[in-house]
């Protein structure tokens, strides 16, 4: 009735490795579980699942190339804007890292609508007061006209309809300054994307010439977002102003209403359509190789920092999970694909194009696992309305239950590379990570390698690898692919339909640009 001696030895070595490196509770197994040396079924009530976890964990928690891989990506290649030379270097880095670990890897091409890089962005106050204003362009913002824009700066508060009504006709031709709250929670971050579409629409209707967004980070920290989607250019020039400078500017405007004038120049460099690549590694399944589970993260980043937390650490996690699974010698029932998407910061373009290119395979993709929030600890996954997969996922992660990883939620959002898989009916799991130090450094100049907690990254890698293995090796699929009608209900049940409308992406679902066809 006890586990075989080989399994006990493996579990002992796993516990030693975990305890010495991370001071985590040991992996617990069911002592009454049946022994299985071939790992034919991955279920938390089967010895095979515990055996797989016990082999994966020492690989991840012990010495590994992950930290050096991440250093090369961030310190040597640096920030990786999709379409840039650095992005091309990162693609080569990823392919080489997979192949070095004997994991088959290839690239898959798609086309971005535009390439983009920032020029010499400047804002010069012309009076009545003059002081330096530090700012940076919003990603995929159009350039200002040749010679820049000379206009009054109008402060429109938080940009509500009432704020615009108070500003009245002074908005026409003006450069608008919009306030913000400091981003301290995930809710704050979602607001940074939910609010701009309505403000931009009001600015266009009022005839404004440009928008300046007050930074949501303190201490003059600059960062870059994008308020457009699908790799398209935005509709009006926009920049982020360092918070303290923006607050001083707002006070000046209130002291001298209608008199603060500036010259704004933002000669962004914009190119036409450009070919880009996703990187895909794969471990082929032993019984159902045509069915697959996908573990993914995005490889691209913004370039003010070096994209360590967003999302270099999780790109390294995906490669490390592939290495660890390969090193165990175990072969899962289904194939595991390891996806490093590009174009995520421009509206999840790479994953959208992957789904479009593989739509005929969607019935055989059994689950998609995404990591995209730095190195914060993972208490569970966002299931995006898929309560039907929760019990199976809890079974898969039972060997790690003492780590507190089985607190899953049906909540979801539309801000990462699971999204087009959701719209095609595939079960997805997005790591529900604690905030840790992610938000203060999000998209910012401070997003550098020293912010990465390697201990937590290793723990998250173990969770990711065990999840991918478990979904791939289950006797039964994790969950079914939903019909379009079922997806529509899923969006309503989770409130994601309203979030899509706020962010201006609902039309893509309605017109069939994104999502499963009827």
Short mmCIF file of C-alpha atoms in Angstrom, two decimals:
data_model
loop_
_atom_site.label_atom_id
_atom_site.label_comp_id
_atom_site.label_asym_id
_atom_site.label_seq_id
_atom_site.Cartn_x
_atom_site.Cartn_y
_atom_site.Cartn_z
CA UNK A 1 0.00 0.00 0.00
CA UNK A 2 2.99 2.37 0.26
CA UNK A 3 4.73 4.14 -2.62
CA UNK A 4 7.64 2.35 -4.22
CA UNK A 5 11.17 3.09 -3.01
CA UNK A 6 12.07 4.95 -6.24
CA UNK A 7 9.19 7.40 -5.72
CA UNK A 8 10.09 7.89 -2.06
CA UNK A 9 13.71 8.61 -2.99
CA UNK A 10 12.62 11.11 -5.66
CA UNK A 11 10.32 12.86 -3.23
CA UNK A 12 13.06 13.01 -0.59
CA UNK A 13 15.50 14.60 -3.05
CA UNK A 14 12.81 17.06 -4.15
CA UNK A 15 12.07 18.11 -0.57
CA UNK A 16 15.78 18.58 0.17
CA UNK A 17 16.24 20.76 -2.91
CA UNK A 18 13.19 22.88 -2.16
CA UNK A 19 13.98 23.26 1.54
CA UNK A 20 17.60 24.24 1.00
CA UNK A 21 16.86 26.83 -1.65
CA UNK A 22 13.46 28.31 -0.86
CA UNK A 23 12.50 27.25 2.68
CA UNK A 24 9.16 26.04 1.38
CA UNK A 25 6.94 23.32 2.83
CA UNK A 26 7.69 19.86 1.39
CA UNK A 27 5.63 18.39 -1.41
CA UNK A 28 2.97 16.12 0.10
CA UNK A 29 1.65 12.97 -1.53
CA UNK A 30 -1.09 10.49 -0.79
CA UNK A 31 0.60 7.50 0.92
CA UNK A 32 -2.24 5.25 -0.20
CA UNK A 33 -1.89 6.19 -3.86
CA UNK A 34 -1.12 3.43 -6.35
CA UNK A 35 2.44 3.27 -7.65
CA UNK A 36 3.10 3.99 -11.33
CA UNK A 37 6.55 4.13 -12.85
CA UNK A 38 5.42 5.33 -16.27
CA UNK A 39 3.33 8.35 -15.22
CA UNK A 40 0.40 7.24 -17.39
CA UNK A 41 -2.16 9.43 -15.57
CA UNK A 42 -1.49 12.84 -14.04
CA UNK A 43 -3.96 13.18 -11.22
CA UNK A 44 -3.24 14.36 -7.70
CA UNK A 45 -4.69 11.11 -6.39
CA UNK A 46 -2.25 9.06 -8.49
CA UNK A 47 1.37 8.37 -7.58
CA UNK A 48 2.36 9.26 -11.13
CA UNK A 49 1.48 12.93 -10.64
CA UNK A 50 3.49 13.14 -7.43
CA UNK A 51 6.36 11.38 -9.17
CA UNK A 52 6.32 13.89 -12.02
CA UNK A 53 6.31 16.82 -9.58
CA UNK A 54 9.10 15.23 -7.56
CA UNK A 55 11.26 15.00 -10.68
CA UNK A 56 10.47 18.48 -11.94
CA UNK A 57 11.07 20.39 -8.71
CA UNK A 58 14.73 19.49 -8.13
CA UNK A 59 15.46 20.53 -11.72
CA UNK A 60 13.92 23.96 -11.17
CA UNK A 61 14.89 24.68 -7.58
CA UNK A 62 18.50 23.58 -7.95
CA UNK A 63 21.25 25.19 -10.07
CA UNK A 64 20.03 26.17 -13.52
CA UNK A 65 20.86 28.51 -16.42
CA UNK A 66 17.73 30.64 -15.89
CA UNK A 67 19.40 33.56 -14.12
CA UNK A 68 22.16 33.85 -16.71
CA UNK A 69 19.62 33.54 -19.53
CA UNK A 70 17.64 36.40 -18.03
CA UNK A 71 20.76 38.53 -17.55
CA UNK A 72 21.62 38.16 -21.23
CA UNK A 73 18.10 39.07 -22.27
CA UNK A 74 17.82 42.17 -20.08
CA UNK A 75 21.32 43.52 -19.47
CA UNK A 76 22.80 42.65 -22.87
CA UNK A 77 19.83 42.89 -25.26
CA UNK A 78 17.83 45.34 -23.17
CA UNK A 79 14.37 46.73 -23.90
CA UNK A 80 12.65 44.90 -26.76
CA UNK A 81 10.07 46.95 -28.63
CA UNK A 82 8.32 44.85 -31.25
CA UNK A 83 9.80 45.70 -34.65
CA UNK A 84 13.14 46.89 -33.23
CA UNK A 85 16.62 45.37 -33.76
CA UNK A 86 16.57 44.39 -30.08
CA UNK A 87 13.43 42.36 -30.65
CA UNK A 88 15.18 40.43 -33.43
CA UNK A 89 18.08 39.70 -31.05
CA UNK A 90 15.63 38.50 -28.40
CA UNK A 91 14.04 36.07 -30.87
CA UNK A 92 17.49 34.63 -31.63
CA UNK A 93 18.17 34.43 -27.88
CA UNK A 94 15.00 32.45 -27.28
CA UNK A 95 15.51 29.98 -30.12
CA UNK A 96 19.10 29.35 -29.02
CA UNK A 97 18.05 28.85 -25.39
CA UNK A 98 15.44 26.23 -26.34
CA UNK A 99 17.76 24.36 -28.69
CA UNK A 100 20.58 24.34 -26.14
CA UNK A 101 18.27 22.37 -23.86
CA UNK A 102 17.33 19.93 -26.65
CA UNK A 103 13.84 21.39 -26.92
CA UNK A 104 12.65 21.66 -30.52
CA UNK A 105 12.05 25.31 -31.41
CA UNK A 106 11.00 27.36 -34.40
CA UNK A 107 9.68 30.81 -35.24
CA UNK A 108 6.31 31.71 -36.73
CA UNK A 109 5.98 34.90 -38.74
CA UNK A 110 3.22 37.48 -38.79
CA UNK A 111 2.93 41.10 -39.89
CA UNK A 112 2.71 44.14 -37.63
CA UNK A 113 0.90 47.10 -39.15
CA UNK A 114 3.66 49.57 -38.18
CA UNK A 115 7.09 49.84 -36.67
CA UNK A 116 7.55 52.62 -34.11
CA UNK A 117 10.25 54.36 -32.09
CA UNK A 118 10.39 57.60 -30.15
CA UNK A 119 12.13 60.68 -31.47
CA UNK A 120 13.36 63.67 -29.48
CA UNK A 121 10.23 64.47 -27.47
CA UNK A 122 10.21 68.02 -26.06
CA UNK A 123 7.76 70.34 -24.33
CA UNK A 124 8.85 73.97 -23.93
CA UNK A 125 6.70 76.32 -21.86
CA UNK A 126 6.42 79.74 -23.51
CA UNK A 127 4.86 81.61 -20.58
CA UNK A 128 3.80 83.14 -18.36
CA UNK A 129 6.05 80.82 -16.29
CA UNK A 130 8.86 78.67 -17.66
CA UNK A 131 10.31 75.52 -16.11
CA UNK A 132 11.55 72.14 -17.41
CA UNK A 133 8.94 69.49 -18.15
CA UNK A 134 10.09 65.87 -18.45
CA UNK A 135 7.97 63.61 -20.63
CA UNK A 136 8.03 60.62 -22.95
CA UNK A 137 5.86 59.56 -25.87
CA UNK A 138 3.02 57.08 -25.52
CA UNK A 139 3.79 53.94 -27.51
CA UNK A 140 2.41 53.92 -31.07
CA UNK A 141 1.40 57.56 -30.74
CA UNK A 142 1.47 59.48 -34.01
CA UNK A 143 4.12 62.14 -34.33
CA UNK A 144 3.30 65.82 -34.01
CA UNK A 145 3.21 67.72 -37.32
CA UNK A 146 6.56 68.96 -38.70
CA UNK A 147 7.65 71.87 -36.56
CA UNK A 148 5.57 70.62 -33.63
CA UNK A 149 2.47 72.12 -32.03
CA UNK A 150 2.26 75.55 -30.44
CA UNK A 151 -0.91 75.91 -28.38
CA UNK A 152 -2.41 76.65 -24.99
CA UNK A 153 -2.29 73.86 -22.40
CA UNK A 154 -5.72 73.24 -20.88
CA UNK A 155 -6.09 71.24 -17.69
CA UNK A 156 -9.16 68.99 -17.93
CA UNK A 157 -8.84 67.26 -14.56
CA UNK A 158 -9.48 63.54 -14.82
CA UNK A 159 -11.08 63.97 -18.25
CA UNK A 160 -14.68 63.15 -17.36
CA UNK A 161 -17.56 64.43 -19.51
CA UNK A 162 -18.19 67.10 -16.85
CA UNK A 163 -14.52 68.16 -16.97
CA UNK A 164 -14.73 68.60 -20.73
CA UNK A 165 -18.04 70.45 -20.43
CA UNK A 166 -16.40 72.92 -18.01
CA UNK A 167 -13.48 73.44 -20.39
CA UNK A 168 -15.91 74.15 -23.23
CA UNK A 169 -14.56 75.57 -26.46
CA UNK A 170 -11.09 76.16 -24.97
CA UNK A 171 -10.35 72.50 -25.80
CA UNK A 172 -10.29 73.25 -29.53
CA UNK A 173 -6.72 73.28 -30.81
CA UNK A 174 -5.33 72.95 -27.27
CA UNK A 175 -2.86 70.56 -25.70
CA UNK A 176 -4.80 68.82 -22.93
CA UNK A 177 -3.35 67.83 -19.55
CA UNK A 178 -5.18 64.94 -17.84
CA UNK A 179 -4.63 64.05 -14.18
CA UNK A 180 -4.16 60.57 -12.72
CA UNK A 181 -4.09 58.69 -9.44
CA UNK A 182 -0.94 56.95 -8.28
CA UNK A 183 -0.99 53.34 -9.45
CA UNK A 184 -0.78 51.18 -6.34
CA UNK A 185 -3.14 48.25 -7.03
CA UNK A 186 -4.20 46.03 -9.92
CA UNK A 187 -7.46 48.01 -10.02
CA UNK A 188 -5.45 51.21 -10.51
CA UNK A 189 -3.55 49.62 -13.36
CA UNK A 190 -6.74 48.47 -15.09
CA UNK A 191 -8.02 52.05 -14.82
CA UNK A 192 -4.94 53.26 -16.70
CA UNK A 193 -6.29 51.32 -19.69
CA UNK A 194 -10.06 51.58 -19.11
CA UNK A 195 -10.21 55.40 -18.87
CA UNK A 196 -8.16 56.70 -21.85
CA UNK A 197 -10.45 55.53 -24.71
CA UNK A 198 -13.32 57.73 -23.51
CA UNK A 199 -11.01 60.68 -22.84
CA UNK A 200 -9.40 60.34 -26.26
CA UNK A 201 -12.82 60.27 -27.88
CA UNK A 202 -13.86 63.44 -26.04
CA UNK A 203 -10.58 65.12 -26.97
CA UNK A 204 -11.08 64.34 -30.65
CA UNK A 205 -14.67 65.58 -30.63
CA UNK A 206 -13.53 68.78 -28.94
CA UNK A 207 -10.83 69.36 -31.55
CA UNK A 208 -7.80 69.05 -29.22
CA UNK A 209 -4.37 68.83 -30.83
CA UNK A 210 -2.62 66.53 -28.31
CA UNK A 211 -2.96 64.90 -24.87
CA UNK A 212 -0.48 64.93 -21.99
CA UNK A 213 -1.12 62.25 -19.35
CA UNK A 214 0.02 62.95 -15.79
CA UNK A 215 2.33 60.13 -14.74
CA UNK A 216 0.90 57.64 -12.25
CA UNK A 217 4.34 57.00 -10.69
CA UNK A 218 6.14 59.27 -8.25
CA UNK A 219 9.74 60.57 -8.16
CA UNK A 220 9.83 61.73 -11.78
CA UNK A 221 9.68 58.11 -12.97
CA UNK A 222 8.77 57.89 -16.64
CA UNK A 223 7.08 54.92 -18.28
CA UNK A 224 5.39 54.05 -21.54
CA UNK A 225 1.98 52.62 -22.31
CA UNK A 226 0.02 52.32 -25.54
CA UNK A 227 -3.63 53.32 -25.87
CA UNK A 228 -4.11 51.75 -29.29
CA UNK A 229 -4.61 48.10 -30.22
CA UNK A 230 -3.84 45.52 -32.89
CA UNK A 231 -0.56 47.28 -33.69
CA UNK A 232 -2.33 50.31 -35.16
CA UNK A 233 -1.22 53.89 -34.62
CA UNK A 234 -3.21 55.93 -32.15
CA UNK A 235 -5.45 58.75 -33.35
CA UNK A 236 -3.93 61.76 -31.57
CA UNK A 237 -0.41 62.63 -30.32
CA UNK A 238 0.02 61.64 -26.66
CA UNK A 239 2.80 61.71 -24.07
CA UNK A 240 3.30 60.86 -20.38
CA UNK A 241 4.58 63.73 -18.20
CA UNK A 242 6.61 63.02 -15.05
CA UNK A 243 4.11 63.25 -12.20
CA UNK A 244 5.74 66.06 -10.22
CA UNK A 245 6.22 68.16 -13.37
CA UNK A 246 2.62 67.53 -14.42
CA UNK A 247 1.28 68.56 -11.00
CA UNK A 248 3.32 71.77 -11.13
CA UNK A 249 2.00 72.40 -14.62
CA UNK A 250 -1.59 71.86 -13.45
CA UNK A 251 -1.12 74.34 -10.61
CA UNK A 252 0.33 76.88 -13.04
CA UNK A 253 -2.63 76.49 -15.40
CA UNK A 254 -5.05 77.02 -12.51
CA UNK A 255 -3.12 80.14 -11.44
CA UNK A 256 -3.04 81.56 -14.98
CA UNK A 257 -6.20 80.22 -16.68
CA UNK A 258 -6.10 80.41 -20.46
CA UNK A 259 -2.57 81.84 -20.51
CA UNK A 260 -0.19 78.86 -20.29
CA UNK A 261 1.22 78.25 -23.74
CA UNK A 262 3.75 75.66 -24.95
CA UNK A 263 5.60 74.30 -27.92
CA UNK A 264 5.25 70.51 -28.14
CA UNK A 265 7.45 68.48 -30.50
CA UNK A 266 7.30 64.67 -30.71
CA UNK A 267 8.90 63.45 -33.97
CA UNK A 268 8.20 59.73 -33.51
CA UNK A 269 9.67 57.46 -36.17
CA UNK A 270 6.93 55.40 -37.78
CA UNK A 271 7.38 52.77 -40.46
CA UNK A 272 5.03 50.67 -42.55
CA UNK A 273 4.14 46.99 -42.18
CA UNK A 274 6.94 44.88 -40.70
CA UNK A 275 7.39 41.12 -40.36
CA UNK A 276 7.72 39.84 -36.79
CA UNK A 277 8.06 36.42 -35.17
CA UNK A 278 6.73 34.40 -32.27
CA UNK A 279 9.04 31.71 -30.85
CA UNK A 280 7.56 28.25 -30.24
CA UNK A 281 9.26 25.38 -28.44
CA UNK A 282 7.71 21.95 -28.20
CA UNK A 283 7.96 18.64 -26.37
CA UNK A 284 5.97 16.13 -28.40
CA UNK A 285 3.40 13.97 -26.65
CA UNK A 286 3.70 10.21 -26.50
CA UNK A 287 0.06 9.25 -27.19
CA UNK A 288 -1.73 12.31 -28.55
CA UNK A 289 0.95 14.52 -30.12
CA UNK A 290 -1.65 16.36 -32.19
CA UNK A 291 -3.27 17.61 -28.97
CA UNK A 292 -1.37 20.28 -27.06
CA UNK A 293 -1.12 22.42 -23.97
CA UNK A 294 0.49 25.85 -24.30
CA UNK A 295 2.65 27.54 -21.65
CA UNK A 296 3.38 31.11 -22.69
CA UNK A 297 4.66 34.58 -21.89
CA UNK A 298 5.47 37.62 -23.98
CA UNK A 299 9.02 38.31 -25.08
CA UNK A 300 8.62 41.95 -26.09
CA UNK A 301 8.84 44.91 -23.72
CA UNK A 302 9.07 48.68 -23.66
CA UNK A 303 12.54 50.13 -23.78
CA UNK A 304 12.83 52.81 -21.10
CA UNK A 305 14.02 50.02 -18.80
CA UNK A 306 15.16 46.55 -19.84
CA UNK A 307 11.86 44.69 -19.50
CA UNK A 308 12.94 42.43 -16.63
CA UNK A 309 9.64 42.22 -14.71
CA UNK A 310 7.49 42.82 -17.78
CA UNK A 311 8.09 40.29 -19.02
CA UNK A 312 11.64 39.02 -19.36
CA UNK A 313 11.49 37.02 -16.13
CA UNK A 314 8.51 35.03 -17.39
CA UNK A 315 10.04 34.52 -20.83
CA UNK A 316 12.95 32.95 -18.96
CA UNK A 317 10.42 30.98 -16.88
CA UNK A 318 8.91 29.41 -20.00
CA UNK A 319 12.31 28.31 -21.29
CA UNK A 320 13.29 27.00 -17.85
CA UNK A 321 10.05 25.02 -17.53
CA UNK A 322 10.77 23.40 -20.89
CA UNK A 323 14.33 22.58 -19.78
CA UNK A 324 13.14 21.09 -16.50
CA UNK A 325 10.47 18.87 -18.07
CA UNK A 326 12.89 17.70 -20.75
CA UNK A 327 15.55 16.95 -18.11
CA UNK A 328 13.23 14.63 -16.17
CA UNK A 329 13.05 12.25 -19.11
CA UNK A 330 9.26 12.13 -18.74
CA UNK A 331 7.19 12.41 -21.91
CA UNK A 332 3.61 13.69 -21.47
CA UNK A 333 0.55 12.14 -23.06
CA UNK A 334 -0.08 15.32 -25.11
CA UNK A 335 2.40 17.78 -26.56
CA UNK A 336 3.47 20.84 -24.59
CA UNK A 337 4.13 23.99 -26.59
CA UNK A 338 6.22 26.75 -25.05
CA UNK A 339 5.22 30.06 -26.64
CA UNK A 340 7.08 33.36 -26.46
CA UNK A 341 4.80 35.90 -28.08
CA UNK A 342 5.82 39.27 -29.48
CA UNK A 343 3.62 42.32 -30.07
CA UNK A 344 1.90 41.92 -26.70
CA UNK A 345 2.43 45.54 -25.70
CA UNK A 346 0.73 46.69 -28.90
CA UNK A 347 -2.51 44.81 -28.19
CA UNK A 348 -1.52 41.12 -27.93
CA UNK A 349 -0.81 41.08 -31.66
CA UNK A 350 1.49 38.04 -31.64
CA UNK A 351 -0.93 35.78 -29.75
CA UNK A 352 -3.83 37.06 -31.85
CA UNK A 353 -1.95 36.12 -35.01
CA UNK A 354 -0.97 32.75 -33.52
CA UNK A 355 -4.63 31.93 -32.88
CA UNK A 356 -5.56 33.08 -36.39
CA UNK A 357 -2.84 30.90 -37.94
CA UNK A 358 -3.75 27.85 -35.81
CA UNK A 359 -7.52 28.22 -35.76
CA UNK A 360 -7.98 24.78 -37.32
CA UNK A 361 -6.18 23.33 -34.26
CA UNK A 362 -8.20 25.11 -31.57
CA UNK A 363 -10.33 22.02 -30.89
CA UNK A 364 -7.13 20.20 -29.92
CA UNK A 365 -5.53 22.86 -27.72
CA UNK A 366 -6.44 21.59 -24.27
CA UNK A 367 -5.35 24.56 -22.23
CA UNK A 368 -3.33 27.78 -22.30
CA UNK A 369 -1.23 28.90 -19.31
CA UNK A 370 0.12 32.48 -19.25
CA UNK A 371 2.56 34.22 -16.88
CA UNK A 372 2.76 38.03 -17.22
CA UNK A 373 3.08 39.82 -13.85
CA UNK A 374 6.68 39.81 -12.74
CA UNK A 375 7.82 37.54 -9.92
CA UNK A 376 4.97 37.95 -7.43
CA UNK A 377 3.93 34.70 -5.78
CA UNK A 378 1.13 32.69 -7.40
CA UNK A 379 -1.76 31.67 -5.08
CA UNK A 380 -3.69 30.30 -8.06
CA UNK A 381 -4.91 31.08 -11.56
CA UNK A 382 -7.46 33.38 -13.16
CA UNK A 383 -9.80 31.02 -15.01
CA UNK A 384 -11.77 33.69 -16.92
CA UNK A 385 -15.17 32.26 -16.18
CA UNK A 386 -14.19 28.61 -16.63
CA UNK A 387 -15.39 27.16 -13.33
CA UNK A 388 -15.65 23.81 -15.14
CA UNK A 389 -11.86 23.38 -15.10
CA UNK A 390 -11.24 24.27 -11.45
CA UNK A 391 -11.57 20.78 -9.94
CA UNK A 392 -9.23 19.23 -12.51
CA UNK A 393 -6.69 22.00 -11.97
CA UNK A 394 -6.82 21.46 -8.22
CA UNK A 395 -6.08 17.77 -8.82
CA UNK A 396 -3.10 18.64 -10.98
CA UNK A 397 -1.64 21.00 -8.38
CA UNK A 398 -2.37 18.84 -5.34
CA UNK A 399 1.33 17.87 -5.00
CA UNK A 400 2.04 21.59 -4.47
CA UNK A 401 -1.01 22.30 -2.31
CA UNK A 402 1.13 23.04 0.76
CA UNK A 403 2.46 26.04 -1.19
CA UNK A 404 -1.03 27.55 -1.25
CA UNK A 405 -1.34 27.46 -5.04
CA UNK A 406 -4.87 26.09 -5.38
CA UNK A 407 -6.83 29.29 -4.74
CA UNK A 408 -8.22 29.77 -8.22
CA UNK A 409 -10.72 32.42 -9.28
CA UNK A 410 -13.09 32.56 -12.22
CA UNK A 411 -12.22 36.25 -12.67
CA UNK A 412 -10.31 37.28 -15.79
CA UNK A 413 -9.15 40.31 -17.75
CA UNK A 414 -8.30 41.23 -21.33
CA UNK A 415 -4.76 42.45 -20.82
CA UNK A 416 -2.51 39.54 -21.75
CA UNK A 417 -1.87 36.77 -24.27
CA UNK A 418 -4.63 34.42 -23.15
CA UNK A 419 -7.20 36.76 -24.60
CA UNK A 420 -7.65 35.54 -28.17
CA UNK A 421 -7.63 31.96 -26.92
CA UNK A 422 -10.53 32.91 -24.60
CA UNK A 423 -12.38 34.43 -27.55
CA UNK A 424 -11.86 31.16 -29.44
CA UNK A 425 -13.31 29.08 -26.61
CA UNK A 426 -10.11 27.48 -25.28
CA UNK A 427 -9.68 27.02 -21.48
CA UNK A 428 -7.06 29.46 -20.19
CA UNK A 429 -5.19 29.92 -16.92
CA UNK A 430 -3.45 33.22 -16.17
CA UNK A 431 -1.18 33.28 -13.13
CA UNK A 432 -2.92 35.39 -10.46
CA UNK A 433 0.29 36.87 -9.08
CA UNK A 434 0.71 39.02 -6.01
CA UNK A 435 1.67 42.61 -6.83
CA UNK A 436 5.11 42.43 -5.15
CA UNK A 437 7.23 45.15 -6.81
CA UNK A 438 5.57 44.87 -10.22
CA UNK A 439 3.36 47.95 -10.25
CA UNK A 440 5.93 50.58 -9.16
CA UNK A 441 8.20 49.46 -11.99
CA UNK A 442 5.57 48.62 -14.60
CA UNK A 443 6.64 49.77 -18.09
CA UNK A 444 9.07 52.16 -16.38
CA UNK A 445 12.72 53.09 -16.63
CA UNK A 446 13.19 51.22 -13.34
CA UNK A 447 12.16 47.83 -14.78
CA UNK A 448 15.61 46.27 -14.63
CA UNK A 449 17.19 42.96 -13.65
CA UNK A 450 17.89 43.98 -10.04
CA UNK A 451 14.11 44.05 -9.43
CA UNK A 452 13.75 40.32 -10.15
CA UNK A 453 13.37 38.03 -7.12
CA UNK A 454 15.07 34.86 -8.38
CA UNK A 455 13.77 32.78 -5.47
CA UNK A 456 10.17 33.62 -6.31
CA UNK A 457 10.85 33.17 -10.03
CA UNK A 458 12.05 29.63 -9.40
CA UNK A 459 8.96 28.86 -7.33
CA UNK A 460 6.71 30.21 -10.09
CA UNK A 461 8.63 28.18 -12.68
CA UNK A 462 7.97 25.01 -10.69
CA UNK A 463 4.25 25.86 -10.52
CA UNK A 464 4.16 26.56 -14.26
CA UNK A 465 5.97 23.36 -15.18
CA UNK A 466 3.81 21.14 -12.95
CA UNK A 467 0.66 22.79 -14.33
CA UNK A 468 1.72 22.32 -17.95
CA UNK A 469 2.74 18.72 -17.34
CA UNK A 470 -0.49 17.95 -15.51
CA UNK A 471 -2.79 19.38 -18.15
CA UNK A 472 -0.81 17.60 -20.88
CA UNK A 473 -0.76 14.22 -19.15
CA UNK A 474 -4.34 13.97 -17.88
CA UNK A 475 -6.34 11.03 -19.17
CA UNK A 476 -9.22 13.40 -20.01
CA UNK A 477 -9.02 16.93 -21.47
CA UNK A 478 -9.06 19.73 -18.92
CA UNK A 479 -12.22 21.25 -20.40
CA UNK A 480 -14.11 21.59 -23.64
CA UNK A 481 -13.81 24.30 -26.28
CA UNK A 482 -16.78 26.65 -25.99
CA UNK A 483 -19.10 27.59 -28.85
CA UNK A 484 -19.46 31.24 -29.83
CA UNK A 485 -22.76 31.45 -27.94
CA UNK A 486 -21.11 29.99 -24.85
CA UNK A 487 -18.20 32.45 -25.16
CA UNK A 488 -20.69 35.32 -25.39
CA UNK A 489 -22.28 34.13 -22.15
CA UNK A 490 -18.83 33.71 -20.56
CA UNK A 491 -18.04 37.36 -21.35
CA UNK A 492 -21.31 38.52 -19.82
CA UNK A 493 -20.95 36.35 -16.71
CA UNK A 494 -17.48 37.72 -15.98
CA UNK A 495 -18.28 41.33 -16.89
CA UNK A 496 -15.57 41.22 -19.53
CA UNK A 497 -18.01 42.41 -22.18
CA UNK A 498 -18.21 45.76 -20.39
CA UNK A 499 -14.44 45.88 -19.94
CA UNK A 500 -14.01 45.24 -23.67
CA UNK A 501 -16.38 48.09 -24.46
CA UNK A 502 -14.48 50.46 -22.14
CA UNK A 503 -11.19 49.62 -23.79
CA UNK A 504 -12.58 49.90 -27.30
CA UNK A 505 -12.10 46.26 -28.33
CA UNK A 506 -15.70 45.04 -28.32
CA UNK A 507 -16.13 45.81 -32.00
CA UNK A 508 -13.38 43.31 -32.90
CA UNK A 509 -15.42 40.55 -31.25
CA UNK A 510 -18.64 41.66 -32.90
CA UNK A 511 -17.24 41.99 -36.42
CA UNK A 512 -15.25 38.74 -36.30
CA UNK A 513 -11.77 40.28 -36.36
CA UNK A 514 -11.19 38.45 -33.08
CA UNK A 515 -12.86 35.32 -31.77
CA UNK A 516 -14.57 32.13 -32.82
CA UNK A 517 -16.83 32.33 -35.81
CA UNK A 518 -20.54 31.50 -35.38
#
